Coordinates of C-alpha atoms in Angstrom, one line a residue:
M95 CA 17.1 -17.9 14.8
E96 CA 13.5 -19.3 14.6
R97 CA 14.8 -23.1 13.9
V98 CA 16.9 -22.7 17.0
V99 CA 14.0 -21.7 19.1
V100 CA 12.2 -24.7 17.5
S101 CA 14.8 -27.0 18.3
M102 CA 15.2 -25.7 21.9
Q103 CA 11.3 -26.5 22.7
D104 CA 11.5 -29.8 21.4
P105 CA 10.2 -32.1 24.3
D106 CA 12.7 -34.9 23.8
Q107 CA 15.9 -33.0 22.9
G108 CA 15.1 -29.4 24.0
V109 CA 15.8 -27.3 26.9
R110 CA 14.2 -28.8 30.0
M111 CA 11.2 -27.3 30.9
R112 CA 9.5 -27.2 34.4
S113 CA 7.3 -25.5 36.2
Q114 CA 8.4 -22.1 38.4
R115 CA 7.0 -20.6 41.6
L116 CA 7.4 -16.5 41.5
L117 CA 5.9 -15.8 45.0
I118 CA 2.7 -17.6 45.1
T119 CA 2.0 -17.8 41.2
V120 CA 3.4 -21.0 39.6
I121 CA 4.5 -20.4 35.7
P122 CA 4.1 -23.7 33.8
H123 CA 6.6 -24.2 31.0
A124 CA 9.6 -22.0 32.2
V125 CA 13.0 -22.6 31.6
T126 CA 16.2 -21.1 33.5
G127 CA 19.0 -19.0 31.5
G128 CA 21.3 -21.4 33.1
D129 CA 19.7 -24.1 31.5
I130 CA 19.4 -22.3 28.0
V131 CA 23.2 -21.4 27.9
A132 CA 23.9 -25.0 28.8
W133 CA 21.9 -26.5 25.9
L134 CA 23.4 -23.7 23.4
A135 CA 26.9 -24.7 24.4
Q136 CA 26.1 -28.6 23.9
K137 CA 24.1 -28.0 21.1
F138 CA 26.4 -26.4 18.8
C139 CA 29.8 -27.3 20.5
V140 CA 30.8 -23.9 21.2
S141 CA 32.3 -22.3 24.6
E142 CA 29.7 -21.0 27.5
E143 CA 30.7 -17.4 26.3
E144 CA 29.6 -17.9 22.7
A145 CA 26.4 -20.0 24.1
L146 CA 25.6 -16.8 26.4
H147 CA 26.0 -14.4 23.7
L148 CA 23.5 -16.3 21.4
G149 CA 21.3 -16.5 23.9
D150 CA 21.7 -12.8 24.7
L151 CA 20.4 -12.4 21.2
L152 CA 17.7 -14.4 21.2
A153 CA 16.5 -12.4 24.2
Q154 CA 17.1 -9.1 22.5
H155 CA 15.2 -10.3 19.3
G156 CA 12.5 -11.2 21.6
Y157 CA 12.3 -14.9 21.0
I158 CA 12.7 -15.5 24.9
Y159 CA 11.7 -13.0 27.6
P160 CA 12.0 -13.2 31.7
L161 CA 9.2 -13.4 33.8
R162 CA 10.8 -11.5 36.5
E163 CA 12.4 -8.2 35.3
P164 CA 10.6 -8.0 31.9
H165 CA 12.3 -4.3 31.3
S166 CA 15.7 -5.9 30.8
L167 CA 15.9 -8.0 27.5
A168 CA 18.8 -10.0 28.4
L169 CA 20.0 -13.4 29.4
R170 CA 21.2 -14.2 32.8
P171 CA 23.0 -17.6 32.8
N172 CA 21.3 -18.3 36.5
E173 CA 17.8 -19.7 37.9
T174 CA 16.2 -16.5 36.7
P175 CA 13.1 -17.9 34.8
Y176 CA 12.3 -17.3 30.8
R177 CA 9.4 -18.4 28.8
F178 CA 9.3 -18.9 24.8
Q179 CA 7.6 -16.1 23.2
T180 CA 4.5 -17.3 21.2
P181 CA 5.2 -17.3 17.6
Y182 CA 2.4 -14.9 16.8
F183 CA 4.8 -12.0 18.4
W184 CA 7.6 -13.3 16.4
T185 CA 9.4 -10.3 14.4
S186 CA 9.3 -12.6 10.9
T187 CA 5.6 -12.6 11.2
L188 CA 5.6 -9.0 9.7
W189 CA 2.9 -8.0 11.9
P190 CA 3.1 -3.9 11.7
A191 CA 3.5 -2.3 15.2
A192 CA 0.6 0.0 14.5
D193 CA 0.2 3.5 16.9
L194 CA -3.3 2.1 17.5
D195 CA -2.2 -1.0 19.3
Y196 CA 0.9 0.6 21.1
A197 CA -1.7 3.5 22.5
I198 CA -3.7 0.7 23.7
Y199 CA -1.0 -1.0 25.3
L200 CA 0.0 2.2 27.0
T201 CA -3.8 3.1 28.0
K202 CA -4.0 0.0 29.6
K203 CA -0.7 0.2 31.4
N204 CA -1.5 3.7 32.4
I205 CA -5.3 2.4 34.0
R206 CA -3.6 -0.3 35.7
K207 CA -0.9 1.2 37.1
Q208 CA -2.6 4.7 37.8
G209 CA -0.4 6.9 35.6
A210 CA 3.2 5.3 36.7
L211 CA 4.6 5.2 33.5
V212 CA 8.1 5.1 32.5
E213 CA 9.7 8.4 31.0
H214 CA 9.9 7.8 27.7
E215 CA 6.4 5.8 27.6
K216 CA 4.7 9.3 28.8
E217 CA 6.2 10.8 26.0
H218 CA 4.9 8.3 23.7
Y219 CA 1.5 8.2 25.5
D220 CA 1.3 12.0 25.2
Q221 CA 2.2 12.2 21.3
L222 CA -0.3 9.2 20.5
H223 CA -2.8 11.1 22.4
K224 CA -2.5 14.2 20.0
K225 CA -2.0 12.3 17.0
I226 CA -5.2 9.9 17.3
N227 CA -7.2 12.2 19.1
H228 CA -9.9 11.4 16.7
M229 CA -10.2 7.8 17.8
W230 CA -9.0 7.9 21.8
D231 CA -12.3 6.6 22.9
L232 CA -12.0 3.7 20.8
V233 CA -8.3 3.6 22.1
V234 CA -9.5 3.7 26.1
M235 CA -12.8 1.4 25.3
Q236 CA -10.1 -1.4 24.0
A237 CA -7.7 -0.8 26.7
Q238 CA -10.7 -1.1 29.2
E239 CA -12.3 -4.1 27.6
Q240 CA -9.1 -6.1 27.6
L241 CA -8.5 -5.4 31.4
R242 CA -12.0 -6.7 32.0
A243 CA -11.0 -9.9 29.9
A244 CA -7.7 -10.1 31.7
K245 CA -9.4 -10.3 35.2
Q246 CA -11.2 -13.4 34.5
R247 CA -7.9 -15.1 33.6
R248 CA -5.9 -16.9 36.3
K249 CA -3.3 -14.8 37.7
G250 CA -0.4 -17.1 36.3
D251 CA -1.8 -16.3 32.9
R252 CA -2.2 -12.7 33.3
L253 CA 1.5 -12.3 34.1
V254 CA 2.6 -14.6 31.1
I255 CA 0.4 -12.1 28.7
A256 CA 1.9 -9.2 30.5
C257 CA 5.5 -10.6 30.1
Q258 CA 4.7 -11.2 26.3
E259 CA 3.2 -7.8 25.6
K260 CA 6.1 -6.1 27.3
T261 CA 8.8 -7.8 25.5
Y262 CA 7.1 -7.5 22.0
W263 CA 7.0 -3.2 22.5
L264 CA 10.4 -3.7 24.0
V265 CA 11.5 -5.0 20.5
N266 CA 9.4 -2.5 18.5
R267 CA 9.2 0.5 20.5
P268 CA 12.8 0.3 22.4
P269 CA 13.4 2.9 25.0
P270 CA 15.7 5.9 24.1
G271 CA 19.4 4.3 24.0
A272 CA 18.0 0.9 23.6
P273 CA 19.8 -1.0 20.3
N274 CA 16.8 -1.1 17.9
M275 CA 17.3 -4.8 16.6
L276 CA 14.9 -5.0 14.1
E277 CA 17.3 -2.1 12.3
Q278 CA 19.9 -4.6 12.5
G279 CA 17.8 -7.9 11.5
P280 CA 17.6 -10.7 11.3
E281 CA 15.9 -10.3 8.2
R282 CA 12.2 -9.8 8.3
G283 CA 11.1 -12.1 5.7
S284 CA 10.8 -15.9 4.8
C285 CA 12.3 -15.6 1.4
T286 CA 16.0 -15.4 2.4
A287 CA 16.7 -19.2 1.6
S288 CA 15.0 -18.8 -1.7
W289 CA 17.2 -15.8 -2.6
V290 CA 20.4 -17.2 -1.8
Q291 CA 19.4 -19.8 -4.4
M292 CA 18.2 -17.3 -6.8
I293 CA 21.8 -15.5 -6.6
Q294 CA 23.4 -18.6 -7.2
S295 CA 21.6 -19.5 -10.4
S296 CA 22.6 -18.2 -13.7
D297 CA 18.7 -17.2 -14.2
F298 CA 19.2 -14.4 -11.7
Y299 CA 22.1 -12.9 -13.5
R300 CA 20.4 -13.3 -16.9
Q301 CA 17.5 -11.3 -15.5
E302 CA 19.9 -8.5 -13.8
I303 CA 21.6 -8.3 -17.1
E304 CA 18.5 -7.7 -19.6
F305 CA 16.8 -5.4 -16.8
S306 CA 20.0 -3.4 -16.8
R307 CA 20.3 -3.2 -20.7
K308 CA 16.5 -1.7 -20.6
A309 CA 17.3 0.5 -18.0
L310 CA 20.0 2.4 -20.1
G311 CA 18.2 2.5 -23.0
R312 CA 14.9 4.1 -21.1
T313 CA 14.9 7.6 -22.1
R314 CA 14.6 9.8 -18.7
V315 CA 13.3 13.5 -18.5
K316 CA 14.9 15.6 -16.0
S317 CA 13.3 16.6 -12.8
S318 CA 13.5 20.6 -13.4
I319 CA 11.5 19.8 -16.9
C320 CA 9.2 17.5 -14.8
L321 CA 8.7 20.3 -12.2
E322 CA 8.5 22.9 -14.8
A323 CA 5.5 21.1 -16.6
Y324 CA 3.7 20.4 -13.4
Q325 CA 3.8 24.1 -12.3
K326 CA 2.5 24.8 -16.0
F327 CA -0.2 22.6 -15.3
S328 CA -1.2 23.8 -11.8
S329 CA -0.9 27.2 -12.7
Q330 CA -3.1 26.5 -15.9
H331 CA -5.9 24.9 -14.0
S332 CA -5.7 26.8 -10.7
L333 CA -8.7 29.4 -11.9
H334 CA -10.9 26.3 -13.2
D335 CA -10.6 24.5 -9.9
P336 CA -13.7 25.3 -7.7
I337 CA -12.0 24.4 -4.4
M338 CA -9.0 27.0 -5.2
S339 CA -10.8 29.5 -7.1
G340 CA -14.2 29.3 -5.4
C341 CA -17.6 28.9 -7.4
L342 CA -19.6 31.3 -9.4
P343 CA -22.3 32.6 -9.1
S344 CA -22.3 30.4 -5.6
N345 CA -20.9 27.2 -4.0
P346 CA -23.5 24.7 -4.2
W347 CA -21.3 22.4 -2.1
I348 CA -22.3 24.9 1.0
T349 CA -25.6 26.4 -0.1
D350 CA -28.9 25.5 -1.4
D351 CA -28.3 27.4 -4.9
D352 CA -27.7 25.0 -7.7
T353 CA -27.2 27.5 -10.2
Y354 CA -23.3 26.6 -10.5
W355 CA -24.8 22.8 -11.6
A356 CA -27.4 24.4 -14.0
M357 CA -24.8 26.5 -15.5
N358 CA -22.5 23.6 -15.8
A359 CA -24.8 20.9 -17.1
P360 CA -23.3 18.3 -20.1
M361 CA -25.6 20.3 -22.6
V362 CA -26.4 23.9 -22.1
A363 CA -26.9 26.6 -24.6
A364 CA -24.5 29.3 -24.0
P365 CA -21.0 27.5 -22.1
T366 CA -19.4 29.5 -19.6
K367 CA -16.4 31.5 -20.3
L368 CA -14.1 29.2 -18.0
R369 CA -15.6 26.1 -19.8
V370 CA -14.8 27.4 -23.0
E371 CA -11.2 28.5 -22.0
R372 CA -10.5 24.7 -20.9
W373 CA -10.9 23.7 -24.6
A374 CA -7.7 25.4 -25.5
F375 CA -6.0 23.2 -22.7
S376 CA -5.9 20.3 -24.7
F377 CA -7.6 18.2 -27.6
R378 CA -8.9 15.8 -25.4
E379 CA -10.4 18.5 -23.2
L380 CA -12.4 19.8 -26.0
L381 CA -13.6 16.2 -26.8
D382 CA -14.6 15.2 -23.4
D383 CA -16.8 18.4 -23.1
P384 CA -20.2 17.6 -24.9
V385 CA -20.7 21.0 -25.9
G386 CA -17.2 21.5 -27.0
R387 CA -17.6 18.1 -29.3
A388 CA -20.8 19.5 -30.8
H389 CA -19.1 23.1 -31.9
F390 CA -16.4 20.7 -33.3
M391 CA -18.9 18.8 -35.2
D392 CA -20.1 21.9 -36.5
F393 CA -17.1 22.7 -37.8
L394 CA -16.2 19.3 -39.4
Q395 CA -19.5 19.5 -41.2
K396 CA -17.9 22.9 -42.7
E397 CA -14.8 21.1 -43.4
F398 CA -16.7 17.9 -44.9
S399 CA -14.9 15.7 -42.7
A400 CA -17.6 15.0 -39.7
E401 CA -17.4 11.3 -40.6
N402 CA -13.8 11.2 -38.5
L403 CA -15.6 12.5 -35.3
S404 CA -18.2 10.0 -35.9
F405 CA -16.3 7.4 -36.4
W406 CA -14.4 8.2 -33.3
E407 CA -17.5 8.5 -31.1
A408 CA -18.4 5.2 -32.6
C409 CA -15.4 3.7 -31.4
E410 CA -15.8 5.1 -27.7
E411 CA -19.4 3.6 -27.7
L412 CA -17.7 0.1 -28.7
R413 CA -15.1 0.8 -26.0
F414 CA -17.3 1.3 -23.1
G415 CA -20.3 -0.6 -24.3
G416 CA -21.7 -4.0 -22.9
Q417 CA -19.8 -6.9 -23.8
A418 CA -23.1 -8.9 -25.4
Q419 CA -23.4 -6.1 -28.1
I420 CA -19.5 -5.7 -29.1
P421 CA -19.7 -8.2 -32.2
D422 CA -22.8 -6.2 -33.6
L423 CA -21.2 -2.7 -32.6
V424 CA -18.0 -3.8 -34.3
D425 CA -19.6 -5.0 -37.4
T426 CA -21.7 -1.9 -37.9
V427 CA -18.9 0.4 -37.3
Y428 CA -17.0 -1.6 -40.0
Q429 CA -20.1 -1.5 -42.6
Q430 CA -20.6 2.1 -42.1
F431 CA -16.7 3.6 -42.2
L432 CA -14.4 1.0 -43.1
A433 CA -15.7 -1.3 -45.5
P434 CA -15.1 -0.7 -49.1
G435 CA -17.9 1.6 -50.5
A436 CA -18.9 2.8 -46.9
A437 CA -21.5 5.6 -46.7
R438 CA -19.2 7.4 -44.2
W439 CA -15.7 6.0 -45.3
V440 CA -12.6 7.5 -43.3
N441 CA -9.3 7.5 -44.4
I442 CA -7.0 5.4 -42.7
D443 CA -3.4 4.3 -44.2
S444 CA -2.9 0.4 -45.3
R445 CA -0.8 -0.7 -42.7
T446 CA -3.6 0.5 -39.9
M447 CA -6.1 -1.0 -42.2
E448 CA -4.3 -4.4 -42.0
R449 CA -4.1 -4.6 -38.3
T450 CA -7.8 -3.7 -37.7
L451 CA -8.6 -6.1 -40.7
E452 CA -6.7 -8.9 -38.9
G453 CA -8.1 -7.8 -35.1
L454 CA -12.1 -8.3 -36.8
R455 CA -11.6 -12.0 -37.1
Q456 CA -12.1 -11.9 -33.2
P457 CA -13.7 -9.1 -32.5
H458 CA -13.2 -7.4 -28.7
R459 CA -13.9 -4.2 -27.7
Y460 CA -10.3 -2.5 -28.2
V461 CA -10.1 -4.2 -31.9
L462 CA -10.6 -0.3 -33.4
D463 CA -8.1 1.3 -31.1
D464 CA -5.4 1.5 -34.1
A465 CA -7.9 3.0 -36.4
Q466 CA -9.3 5.4 -33.9
L467 CA -6.0 6.7 -32.7
H468 CA -5.3 7.5 -36.4
I469 CA -8.3 9.3 -36.7
Y470 CA -7.6 11.0 -33.7
M471 CA -4.3 12.4 -34.9
L472 CA -5.8 13.7 -38.0
M473 CA -8.4 15.3 -36.2
K474 CA -5.9 17.0 -33.8
K475 CA -3.4 18.3 -36.8
G476 CA -6.4 19.3 -38.8
L477 CA -7.7 21.7 -35.5
T478 CA -4.2 22.9 -35.1
V479 CA -3.1 23.9 -38.5

């Protein structure tokens, strides 16, 4: 469609353009409906009826718009003047028809015509007023500013811009009973040609087969199981959510009492009951809490395995530490926990050690992830036994 519109505007072989007089206003670069139908019939060697149908589609999709009756997007094969829509308003540009822009357009029209909106426009105006009431002052200000700027233009330019806007909103916000052309086409994108070429190639089908094979082998979880797990998680954490269950002894967000922050500081002598209960949710909850991790360290020291948690903390420091210190941190952790005869040697299986030693040739912040995960699972298993 757009290639046809571009060809129609060719200065040598396109539709003949001339100035049209509307009462006392002269509109430049206008074409008549009869000239459009004649050009389409000659260009594509079709009958006049088929050319009229094609021109009607161009008008319904907003590529051409009438200057006399802009409320009707239809092509009339007579002397009715039309103009070509600016490419900024073409449907393929993918500009979203936002509610804010439509509200500004209706407000501007309501101010200019002193409330004389069409019935469906009044309904949209009321709905938008309720929907974006929090920014309605901005809508009115923008509408007044655009009207003030329009008064400085020539009358012919004001008429053309008004018809362009009305055509754009007739396409993107059609009145009740009118067909919504954007739901039927044309394709709102510029990748149609490349998509057709991709379908015709063997690479496309090879990718589809590979994707389908992976999809068949992918494990899936029933929605009922997911919902049950989500419900269990919500009920478990509801009492620990300050918004859902409130804050004790007071809410520091709405009062000046900061006792809640003091009781839930990172390191306190006596943690609250709710804080201790969170440690039972998961092993990760226990390690994420500094107080819980300190109590867990005391437990590991009694079990003569405190080096496991120290190694895990050193890996966390490496992962979130500065980039410049990474080589030194990697070497320190290796010499302290992994090297033969290390002072605090940790027990890692041979396969994990091989992957770790291979990664140490080019140290980075994630080089000890496999070893850290192995120690993490050992600590978790030892805690649950």
